[in-house]
mmCIF file of C-alpha atoms in Angstrom:
data_model
loop_
_atom_site.group_PDB
_atom_site.id
_atom_site.type_symbol
_atom_site.label_atom_id
_atom_site.label_comp_id
_atom_site.label_asym_id
_atom_site.label_seq_id
_atom_site.Cartn_x
_atom_site.Cartn_y
_atom_site.Cartn_z
ATOM 1 C CA UNK A 1330 -7.938 -9.340 -58.689
ATOM 2 C CA UNK A 1331 -10.354 -6.475 -59.477
ATOM 3 C CA UNK A 1332 -13.018 -9.152 -57.754
ATOM 4 C CA UNK A 1333 -11.024 -10.199 -54.712
ATOM 5 C CA UNK A 1334 -10.303 -6.588 -53.655
ATOM 6 C CA UNK A 1335 -13.782 -6.054 -54.884
ATOM 7 C CA UNK A 1336 -13.936 -8.588 -51.629
ATOM 8 C CA UNK A 1337 -11.603 -7.042 -49.325
ATOM 9 C CA UNK A 1338 -12.235 -3.461 -49.143
ATOM 10 C CA UNK A 1339 -16.474 -5.178 -48.491
ATOM 11 C CA UNK A 1340 -15.538 -7.547 -45.538
ATOM 12 C CA UNK A 1341 -13.559 -4.305 -44.584
ATOM 13 C CA UNK A 1342 -16.637 -1.740 -45.032
ATOM 14 C CA UNK A 1343 -19.457 -3.870 -44.103
ATOM 15 C CA UNK A 1344 -17.052 -5.188 -40.359
ATOM 16 C CA UNK A 1345 -17.090 -1.258 -39.242
ATOM 17 C CA UNK A 1346 -20.066 -0.576 -40.366
ATOM 18 C CA UNK A 1347 -21.264 -4.053 -37.884
ATOM 19 C CA UNK A 1348 -19.144 -2.069 -35.401
ATOM 20 C CA UNK A 1349 -19.910 0.950 -35.032
ATOM 21 C CA UNK A 1350 -23.764 -0.830 -35.065
ATOM 22 C CA UNK A 1351 -23.056 -3.067 -31.790
ATOM 23 C CA UNK A 1352 -20.411 0.409 -29.985
ATOM 24 C CA UNK A 1353 -24.476 1.847 -29.823
ATOM 25 C CA UNK A 1354 -26.165 -1.606 -28.716
ATOM 26 C CA UNK A 1355 -23.775 -1.997 -25.859
ATOM 27 C CA UNK A 1356 -24.343 -0.726 -22.699
ATOM 28 C CA UNK A 1357 -21.299 2.117 -20.977
ATOM 29 C CA UNK A 1358 -19.198 0.855 -18.607
ATOM 30 C CA UNK A 1359 -16.615 -1.374 -17.665
ATOM 31 C CA UNK A 1360 -16.937 -3.691 -20.276
ATOM 32 C CA UNK A 1361 -16.971 -1.497 -23.547
ATOM 33 C CA UNK A 1362 -13.446 -2.183 -23.249
ATOM 34 C CA UNK A 1363 -13.280 -5.383 -23.654
ATOM 35 C CA UNK A 1364 -15.745 -5.668 -26.163
ATOM 36 C CA UNK A 1365 -13.721 -2.390 -27.991
ATOM 37 C CA UNK A 1366 -10.607 -5.250 -28.074
ATOM 38 C CA UNK A 1367 -12.252 -8.360 -29.796
ATOM 39 C CA UNK A 1368 -13.455 -5.839 -32.131
ATOM 40 C CA UNK A 1369 -10.620 -4.448 -33.503
ATOM 41 C CA UNK A 1370 -8.721 -8.156 -33.331
ATOM 42 C CA UNK A 1371 -11.752 -9.853 -35.865
ATOM 43 C CA UNK A 1372 -10.075 -6.155 -38.180
ATOM 44 C CA UNK A 1373 -6.865 -6.913 -38.151
ATOM 45 C CA UNK A 1374 -7.861 -10.387 -39.292
ATOM 46 C CA UNK A 1375 -9.777 -9.335 -41.662
ATOM 47 C CA UNK A 1376 -7.316 -6.680 -43.002
ATOM 48 C CA UNK A 1377 -4.233 -9.436 -42.672
ATOM 49 C CA UNK A 1378 -6.607 -12.147 -44.188
ATOM 50 C CA UNK A 1379 -5.449 -11.494 -48.006
ATOM 51 C CA UNK A 1380 -1.416 -10.767 -46.860
ATOM 52 C CA UNK A 1381 -1.915 -13.505 -46.135
ATOM 53 C CA UNK A 1382 -2.923 -15.561 -48.502
ATOM 54 C CA UNK A 1383 -1.254 -14.162 -51.070
ATOM 55 C CA UNK A 1384 2.447 -15.205 -48.089
ATOM 56 C CA UNK A 1385 0.772 -18.818 -47.976
ATOM 57 C CA UNK A 1386 -2.289 -19.741 -48.872
ATOM 58 C CA UNK A 1387 -2.301 -23.641 -46.835
ATOM 59 C CA UNK A 1388 -2.914 -21.359 -44.215
ATOM 60 C CA UNK A 1389 -6.847 -20.913 -42.759
ATOM 61 C CA UNK A 1390 -7.915 -18.562 -40.542
ATOM 62 C CA UNK A 1391 -11.235 -19.907 -39.261
ATOM 63 C CA UNK A 1392 -9.807 -23.554 -38.496
ATOM 64 C CA UNK A 1393 -6.536 -21.746 -36.654
ATOM 65 C CA UNK A 1394 -9.171 -20.093 -34.306
ATOM 66 C CA UNK A 1395 -11.090 -22.958 -34.049
ATOM 67 C CA UNK A 1396 -7.941 -25.376 -33.043
ATOM 68 C CA UNK A 1397 -7.452 -22.924 -28.965
ATOM 69 C CA UNK A 1398 -11.253 -22.598 -28.486
ATOM 70 C CA UNK A 1399 -11.337 -26.960 -28.857
ATOM 71 C CA UNK A 1400 -7.506 -26.154 -26.655
ATOM 72 C CA UNK A 1401 -10.242 -24.292 -23.565
ATOM 73 C CA UNK A 1402 -12.446 -26.364 -23.920
ATOM 74 C CA UNK A 1403 -10.767 -30.003 -23.603
ATOM 75 C CA UNK A 1404 -9.254 -28.656 -20.922
ATOM 76 C CA UNK A 1405 -12.106 -27.371 -18.821
ATOM 77 C CA UNK A 1406 -13.086 -30.749 -19.835
ATOM 78 C CA UNK A 1407 -10.406 -32.218 -18.038
ATOM 79 C CA UNK A 1408 -10.251 -30.199 -14.547
ATOM 80 C CA UNK A 1409 -14.045 -30.810 -14.271
ATOM 81 C CA UNK A 1410 -12.972 -34.852 -15.248
ATOM 82 C CA UNK A 1411 -10.122 -34.336 -12.195
ATOM 83 C CA UNK A 1412 -13.078 -32.701 -9.427
ATOM 84 C CA UNK A 1413 -15.114 -35.832 -10.782
ATOM 85 C CA UNK A 1414 -11.705 -38.701 -9.609
ATOM 86 C CA UNK A 1415 -11.874 -36.755 -6.775
ATOM 87 C CA UNK A 1416 -15.072 -36.768 -5.837
ATOM 88 C CA UNK A 1417 -15.583 -40.604 -6.843
ATOM 89 C CA UNK A 1418 -12.194 -41.454 -3.923
ATOM 90 C CA UNK A 1419 -14.124 -40.077 -1.417
ATOM 91 C CA UNK A 1420 -17.179 -42.251 -1.772
ATOM 92 C CA UNK A 1421 -15.171 -44.900 -2.053
ATOM 93 C CA UNK A 1422 -12.895 -44.339 0.838
ATOM 94 C CA UNK A 1423 -16.571 -43.594 2.859
ATOM 95 C CA UNK A 1424 -18.053 -47.399 1.746
ATOM 96 C CA UNK A 1425 -14.927 -48.722 2.642
ATOM 97 C CA UNK A 1426 -15.447 -47.186 5.957
ATOM 98 C CA UNK A 1427 -19.097 -48.315 6.476
ATOM 99 C CA UNK A 1428 -18.266 -51.798 5.471
ATOM 100 C CA UNK A 1429 -15.420 -52.402 7.617
ATOM 101 C CA UNK A 1430 -17.526 -50.658 10.759
ATOM 102 C CA UNK A 1431 -21.304 -52.776 9.904
ATOM 103 C CA UNK A 1432 -18.271 -55.888 9.390
ATOM 104 C CA UNK A 1433 -17.208 -55.388 13.294
ATOM 105 C CA UNK A 1434 -19.675 -53.693 14.691
ATOM 106 C CA UNK A 1435 -21.675 -57.674 13.631
ATOM 107 C CA UNK A 1436 -18.168 -59.348 15.330
ATOM 108 C CA UNK A 1437 -17.948 -58.218 17.593
ATOM 109 C CA UNK A 1438 -22.202 -58.684 18.377
ATOM 110 C CA UNK A 1439 -21.668 -62.537 17.548
ATOM 111 C CA UNK A 1440 -18.542 -62.909 19.566
ATOM 112 C CA UNK A 1441 -19.155 -61.167 23.027
ATOM 113 C CA UNK A 1442 -22.703 -60.163 25.209
ATOM 114 C CA UNK A 1443 -22.527 -56.975 24.095
ATOM 115 C CA UNK A 1444 -23.707 -53.631 22.362
ATOM 116 C CA UNK A 1445 -21.386 -51.585 20.371
ATOM 117 C CA UNK A 1446 -22.975 -47.863 19.916
ATOM 118 C CA UNK A 1447 -20.339 -46.092 18.314
ATOM 119 C CA UNK A 1448 -17.456 -47.333 15.838
ATOM 120 C CA UNK A 1449 -14.910 -44.570 14.883
ATOM 121 C CA UNK A 1450 -11.526 -45.238 13.116
ATOM 122 C CA UNK A 1451 -9.187 -43.837 10.827
ATOM 123 C CA UNK A 1452 -7.284 -45.537 8.319
ATOM 124 C CA UNK A 1453 -4.918 -45.261 5.146
ATOM 125 C CA UNK A 1454 -6.444 -42.795 2.703
ATOM 126 C CA UNK A 1455 -3.275 -42.418 0.423
ATOM 127 C CA UNK A 1456 -3.276 -44.070 -2.820
ATOM 128 C CA UNK A 1457 0.328 -44.430 -3.050
ATOM 129 C CA UNK A 1458 1.012 -46.406 -0.745
ATOM 130 C CA UNK A 1459 1.415 -49.390 0.245
ATOM 131 C CA UNK A 1460 -1.075 -49.376 3.287
ATOM 132 C CA UNK A 1461 -3.472 -47.657 1.763
ATOM 133 C CA UNK A 1462 -7.472 -49.649 3.408
ATOM 134 C CA UNK A 1463 -4.939 -50.407 6.532
ATOM 135 C CA UNK A 1464 -6.879 -49.552 10.221
ATOM 136 C CA UNK A 1465 -4.648 -46.871 11.655
ATOM 137 C CA UNK A 1466 -6.277 -46.087 14.820
ATOM 138 C CA UNK A 1467 -9.589 -47.940 15.579
ATOM 139 C CA UNK A 1468 -12.340 -46.328 18.729
ATOM 140 C CA UNK A 1469 -15.609 -49.188 19.820
ATOM 141 C CA UNK A 1470 -18.168 -47.929 22.410
ATOM 142 C CA UNK A 1471 -19.685 -50.175 23.770
ATOM 143 C CA UNK A 1472 -22.562 -50.664 26.412
ATOM 144 C CA UNK A 1473 -23.965 -53.242 28.114
ATOM 145 C CA UNK A 1474 -26.498 -55.910 26.823
ATOM 146 C CA UNK A 1475 -29.793 -54.617 26.279
ATOM 147 C CA UNK A 1476 -31.603 -56.851 26.212
ATOM 148 C CA UNK A 1477 -30.928 -57.767 30.484
ATOM 149 C CA UNK A 1478 -31.266 -54.928 30.888
ATOM 150 C CA UNK A 1479 -34.407 -54.704 29.443
ATOM 151 C CA UNK A 1480 -35.886 -58.549 30.751
ATOM 152 C CA UNK A 1481 -34.291 -56.964 34.472
ATOM 153 C CA UNK A 1482 -36.932 -53.786 34.463
ATOM 154 C CA UNK A 1483 -39.783 -56.651 32.651
ATOM 155 C CA UNK A 1484 -39.173 -58.749 36.252
ATOM 156 C CA UNK A 1485 -39.258 -56.082 38.594
ATOM 157 C CA UNK A 1486 -42.861 -54.618 39.626
ATOM 158 C CA UNK A 1487 -43.212 -51.545 39.358
ATOM 159 C CA UNK A 1488 -44.186 -50.317 42.485
ATOM 160 C CA UNK A 1489 -41.128 -51.062 44.078
ATOM 161 C CA UNK A 1490 -38.786 -48.117 43.091
ATOM 162 C CA UNK A 1491 -36.764 -47.436 45.829
ATOM 163 C CA UNK A 1492 -35.750 -51.598 44.923
ATOM 164 C CA UNK A 1493 -35.482 -50.826 41.469
ATOM 165 C CA UNK A 1494 -33.387 -48.301 41.378
ATOM 166 C CA UNK A 1495 -30.679 -50.434 43.731
ATOM 167 C CA UNK A 1496 -30.859 -53.016 41.992
ATOM 168 C CA UNK A 1497 -30.244 -51.870 38.467
ATOM 169 C CA UNK A 1498 -26.819 -50.291 39.952
ATOM 170 C CA UNK A 1499 -25.710 -53.212 40.933
ATOM 171 C CA UNK A 1500 -26.771 -55.680 37.517
ATOM 172 C CA UNK A 1501 -24.940 -52.591 36.214
ATOM 173 C CA UNK A 1502 -22.035 -52.626 37.865
ATOM 174 C CA UNK A 1503 -21.533 -56.676 36.824
ATOM 175 C CA UNK A 1504 -22.395 -55.680 33.338
ATOM 176 C CA UNK A 1505 -18.600 -53.258 33.915
ATOM 177 C CA UNK A 1506 -16.935 -55.645 35.832
ATOM 178 C CA UNK A 1507 -17.950 -58.361 32.686
ATOM 179 C CA UNK A 1508 -16.956 -56.170 30.056
ATOM 180 C CA UNK A 1509 -14.066 -54.490 31.560
ATOM 181 C CA UNK A 1510 -12.765 -58.804 31.378
ATOM 182 C CA UNK A 1511 -14.324 -58.672 28.193
ATOM 183 C CA UNK A 1512 -12.553 -55.266 26.121
ATOM 184 C CA UNK A 1513 -8.543 -57.648 26.619
ATOM 185 C CA UNK A 1514 -10.799 -60.129 24.230
ATOM 186 C CA UNK A 1515 -11.889 -57.838 20.911
ATOM 187 C CA UNK A 1516 -9.145 -55.203 21.802
ATOM 188 C CA UNK A 1517 -7.071 -58.934 21.294
ATOM 189 C CA UNK A 1518 -9.383 -60.305 18.383
ATOM 190 C CA UNK A 1519 -9.385 -56.487 16.805
ATOM 191 C CA UNK A 1520 -5.339 -55.683 16.587
ATOM 192 C CA UNK A 1521 -5.296 -59.634 15.379
ATOM 193 C CA UNK A 1522 -8.040 -59.737 12.979
ATOM 194 C CA UNK A 1523 -7.212 -56.288 10.581
ATOM 195 C CA UNK A 1524 -3.859 -56.090 12.203
ATOM 196 C CA UNK A 1525 -3.540 -53.161 13.917
ATOM 197 C CA UNK A 1526 -0.961 -52.716 16.219
ATOM 198 C CA UNK A 1527 -2.726 -53.032 19.570
ATOM 199 C CA UNK A 1528 -2.537 -49.242 21.846
ATOM 200 C CA UNK A 1529 -4.609 -48.031 18.658
ATOM 201 C CA UNK A 1530 -7.051 -50.168 19.138
ATOM 202 C CA UNK A 1531 -9.447 -47.760 22.464
ATOM 203 C CA UNK A 1532 -12.619 -49.774 23.646
ATOM 204 C CA UNK A 1533 -14.919 -47.377 25.570
ATOM 205 C CA UNK A 1534 -17.743 -49.309 28.166
ATOM 206 C CA UNK A 1535 -20.802 -46.712 28.111
ATOM 207 C CA UNK A 1536 -23.657 -46.631 30.318
ATOM 208 C CA UNK B 424 -46.357 2.532 -28.254
ATOM 209 C CA UNK B 425 -44.013 1.047 -26.305
ATOM 210 C CA UNK B 426 -41.832 4.035 -24.546
ATOM 211 C CA UNK B 427 -45.330 4.995 -23.365
ATOM 212 C CA UNK B 428 -45.111 1.191 -21.043
ATOM 213 C CA UNK B 429 -41.571 1.242 -19.585
ATOM 214 C CA UNK B 430 -40.954 5.459 -18.561
ATOM 215 C CA UNK B 431 -44.555 4.263 -17.160
ATOM 216 C CA UNK B 432 -43.695 1.325 -15.535
ATOM 217 C CA UNK B 433 -40.099 3.739 -14.151
ATOM 218 C CA UNK B 434 -42.290 6.244 -13.376
ATOM 219 C CA UNK B 435 -44.803 4.332 -11.288
ATOM 220 C CA UNK B 436 -42.428 2.055 -9.670
ATOM 221 C CA UNK B 437 -39.992 5.190 -8.817
ATOM 222 C CA UNK B 438 -42.595 6.674 -7.203
ATOM 223 C CA UNK B 439 -43.752 3.722 -4.631
ATOM 224 C CA UNK B 440 -39.908 2.628 -3.977
ATOM 225 C CA UNK B 441 -39.479 6.926 -2.680
ATOM 226 C CA UNK B 442 -42.968 6.595 -0.702
ATOM 227 C CA UNK B 443 -41.474 3.333 0.777
ATOM 228 C CA UNK B 444 -38.122 4.366 1.295
ATOM 229 C CA UNK B 445 -38.941 5.378 5.515
ATOM 230 C CA UNK B 446 -40.867 2.653 5.798
ATOM 231 C CA UNK B 447 -40.254 -0.613 4.885
ATOM 232 C CA UNK B 448 -36.343 -0.237 2.908
ATOM 233 C CA UNK B 449 -36.157 -3.897 1.802
ATOM 234 C CA UNK B 450 -39.094 -3.264 -0.435
ATOM 235 C CA UNK B 451 -38.489 -0.632 -1.743
ATOM 236 C CA UNK B 452 -35.811 -2.398 -2.549
ATOM 237 C CA UNK B 453 -37.065 -5.202 -3.519
ATOM 238 C CA UNK B 454 -40.098 -2.739 -6.204
ATOM 239 C CA UNK B 455 -36.745 -1.287 -7.939
ATOM 240 C CA UNK B 456 -35.734 -4.932 -8.581
ATOM 241 C CA UNK B 457 -38.749 -6.524 -10.211
ATOM 242 C CA UNK B 458 -38.804 -3.308 -11.890
ATOM 243 C CA UNK B 459 -35.211 -3.608 -13.803
ATOM 244 C CA UNK B 460 -36.143 -7.143 -13.782
ATOM 245 C CA UNK B 461 -39.520 -6.151 -16.309
ATOM 246 C CA UNK B 462 -38.467 -3.660 -17.675
ATOM 247 C CA UNK B 463 -35.050 -5.682 -19.028
ATOM 248 C CA UNK B 464 -37.598 -8.649 -20.363
ATOM 249 C CA UNK B 465 -40.182 -6.345 -22.431
ATOM 250 C CA UNK B 466 -37.150 -3.761 -24.344
ATOM 251 C CA UNK B 467 -35.171 -8.031 -24.258
ATOM 252 C CA UNK B 468 -37.609 -8.734 -27.149
ATOM 253 C CA UNK B 469 -36.970 -5.894 -29.646
ATOM 254 C CA UNK B 470 -32.829 -6.141 -29.081
ATOM 255 C CA UNK B 471 -33.507 -9.907 -30.087
ATOM 256 C CA UNK B 472 -35.679 -8.676 -32.839
ATOM 257 C CA UNK B 473 -32.288 -6.333 -33.674
ATOM 258 C CA UNK B 474 -29.799 -9.067 -33.957
ATOM 259 C CA UNK B 475 -32.058 -11.949 -35.138
ATOM 260 C CA UNK B 476 -31.725 -8.553 -37.864
ATOM 261 C CA UNK B 477 -28.776 -7.682 -37.967
ATOM 262 C CA UNK B 478 -27.568 -11.713 -38.162
ATOM 263 C CA UNK B 479 -29.211 -11.695 -41.850
ATOM 264 C CA UNK B 480 -28.426 -9.249 -43.471
ATOM 265 C CA UNK B 481 -24.340 -11.179 -42.721
ATOM 266 C CA UNK B 482 -25.835 -14.081 -43.892
ATOM 267 C CA UNK B 483 -27.216 -12.370 -46.727
ATOM 268 C CA UNK B 484 -23.387 -10.078 -47.728
ATOM 269 C CA UNK B 485 -21.993 -13.696 -47.804
ATOM 270 C CA UNK B 486 -19.315 -11.913 -44.619
ATOM 271 C CA UNK B 487 -17.654 -14.640 -42.687
ATOM 272 C CA UNK B 488 -20.053 -16.327 -39.843
ATOM 273 C CA UNK B 489 -17.671 -16.938 -37.129
ATOM 274 C CA UNK B 490 -16.747 -12.947 -36.500
ATOM 275 C CA UNK B 491 -20.237 -12.405 -36.006
ATOM 276 C CA UNK B 492 -21.098 -15.167 -34.137
ATOM 277 C CA UNK B 493 -18.079 -14.341 -31.934
ATOM 278 C CA UNK B 494 -18.795 -10.479 -31.749
ATOM 279 C CA UNK B 495 -22.697 -11.267 -31.150
ATOM 280 C CA UNK B 496 -21.447 -13.963 -28.025
ATOM 281 C CA UNK B 497 -19.878 -10.873 -26.877
ATOM 282 C CA UNK B 498 -21.828 -8.415 -26.669
ATOM 283 C CA UNK B 499 -24.569 -10.962 -25.211
ATOM 284 C CA UNK B 500 -22.687 -11.749 -22.513
ATOM 285 C CA UNK B 501 -21.892 -8.076 -22.174
ATOM 286 C CA UNK B 502 -25.300 -7.159 -21.542
ATOM 287 C CA UNK B 503 -26.108 -10.132 -19.449
ATOM 288 C CA UNK B 504 -22.813 -9.415 -17.221
ATOM 289 C CA UNK B 505 -23.708 -6.131 -17.306
ATOM 290 C CA UNK B 506 -27.184 -6.108 -16.404
ATOM 291 C CA UNK B 507 -27.062 -8.431 -13.270
ATOM 292 C CA UNK B 508 -23.860 -6.065 -11.891
ATOM 293 C CA UNK B 509 -26.494 -3.381 -11.749
ATOM 294 C CA UNK B 510 -29.232 -5.473 -10.822
ATOM 295 C CA UNK B 511 -26.674 -5.940 -7.424
ATOM 296 C CA UNK B 512 -25.808 -2.728 -7.716
ATOM 297 C CA UNK B 513 -28.884 -1.096 -7.077
ATOM 298 C CA UNK B 514 -29.298 -3.420 -4.563
ATOM 299 C CA UNK B 515 -26.461 -2.094 -2.922
ATOM 300 C CA UNK B 516 -23.835 -4.701 -2.965
ATOM 301 C CA UNK B 517 -21.536 -3.880 -4.805
ATOM 302 C CA UNK B 518 -18.921 -6.605 -4.044
ATOM 303 C CA UNK B 519 -21.187 -9.641 -6.203
ATOM 304 C CA UNK B 520 -21.761 -6.754 -8.535
ATOM 305 C CA UNK B 521 -18.133 -6.413 -9.584
ATOM 306 C CA UNK B 522 -18.027 -10.444 -9.613
ATOM 307 C CA UNK B 523 -20.380 -10.197 -11.666
ATOM 308 C CA UNK B 524 -18.648 -7.994 -13.835
ATOM 309 C CA UNK B 525 -15.443 -10.119 -13.382
ATOM 310 C CA UNK B 526 -17.036 -12.891 -14.784
ATOM 311 C CA UNK B 527 -18.791 -11.827 -17.657
ATOM 312 C CA UNK B 528 -14.804 -10.140 -18.776
ATOM 313 C CA UNK B 529 -13.310 -14.437 -17.974
ATOM 314 C CA UNK B 530 -16.053 -15.583 -19.638
ATOM 315 C CA UNK B 531 -15.516 -12.415 -23.093
ATOM 316 C CA UNK B 532 -11.929 -13.270 -22.672
ATOM 317 C CA UNK B 533 -12.020 -16.787 -23.362
ATOM 318 C CA UNK B 534 -13.678 -16.225 -26.252
ATOM 319 C CA UNK B 535 -11.138 -13.448 -27.759
ATOM 320 C CA UNK B 536 -7.945 -15.796 -26.976
ATOM 321 C CA UNK B 537 -9.214 -17.553 -29.927
ATOM 322 C CA UNK B 538 -8.309 -14.847 -32.300
ATOM 323 C CA UNK B 539 -5.952 -13.813 -30.047
ATOM 324 C CA UNK B 540 -4.383 -16.506 -30.519
ATOM 325 C CA UNK B 541 -5.119 -17.471 -33.984
ATOM 326 C CA UNK B 542 -3.685 -13.620 -34.535
ATOM 327 C CA UNK B 543 -0.703 -14.505 -34.068
ATOM 328 C CA UNK B 544 0.052 -18.147 -35.788
ATOM 329 C CA UNK B 545 -0.939 -15.694 -38.993
ATOM 330 C CA UNK B 546 1.467 -12.928 -37.800
ATOM 331 C CA UNK B 547 4.565 -15.125 -37.522
ATOM 332 C CA UNK B 548 3.723 -17.039 -40.800
ATOM 333 C CA UNK B 549 3.777 -13.549 -42.579
ATOM 334 C CA UNK B 550 7.478 -13.371 -41.216
ATOM 335 C CA UNK B 551 8.688 -16.529 -42.698
#
């Protein structure tokens, strides 16, 4: 009993001396309030400690503190984890879009004598819906086939500049006409293959 | 004598900063920030030895180490947050300084909440 009292008083006295030392060390600022609060809590715990032991021997204060701090850490980890999941989903959708873009480009290039400049699309990004991953809107920008143009340019001599421009213009209009015919074909092909409403497939021809 | 060094550095930096203030205010600002850092680094080794000594004494007298580490962590957070906030305030950025102080307070609260909850549990168990 006497030892127990001695330990208790010793703990309290040492803690108080410690606290006064630390208050000297502390910068005098608004932080002091918070530090004082925590230190006061610790002092209360040290004072209450033997009373708790008398009433209930099973309780372990350190254990309690540890439990709650683990809980806080766990919550923090869960938060960062959900952020990670979100970024992962975004990356997945981006990769998916890029693959579809490539596929569309290849398909159009393979079937038609045109160049694909850009492919824009909107897909259903809601993972819970049944249509997740379906293409909602598709916009394709086409340009006349570059290879033919360059062939034409190579054929014509450099000296005849005026004629050159005219012939180029004629060629361009020809290509445009061809594209106008092809556009419908591409649109139907895309609408059928990706099961999109053909109203949502927009195809532009760029010069 | 460490104090002479520190006071010397402080005085020289103050004179330089005051001289430069009219011509180039941005340089004088940098001088004050760097001087603060240098003085802090010089003094932090002494502070570390004091903290180490306190730690040693606590281990010798067999106090619960949990309390001590918590207190020391809190004091360290208070110190570093205070220093960063002061540097920012010297540079005229009161807003950033108050954000640093806010984050320091939050980190202290994170350390304090487990103790608070443990205390609450104890009090609840004392009253059956």
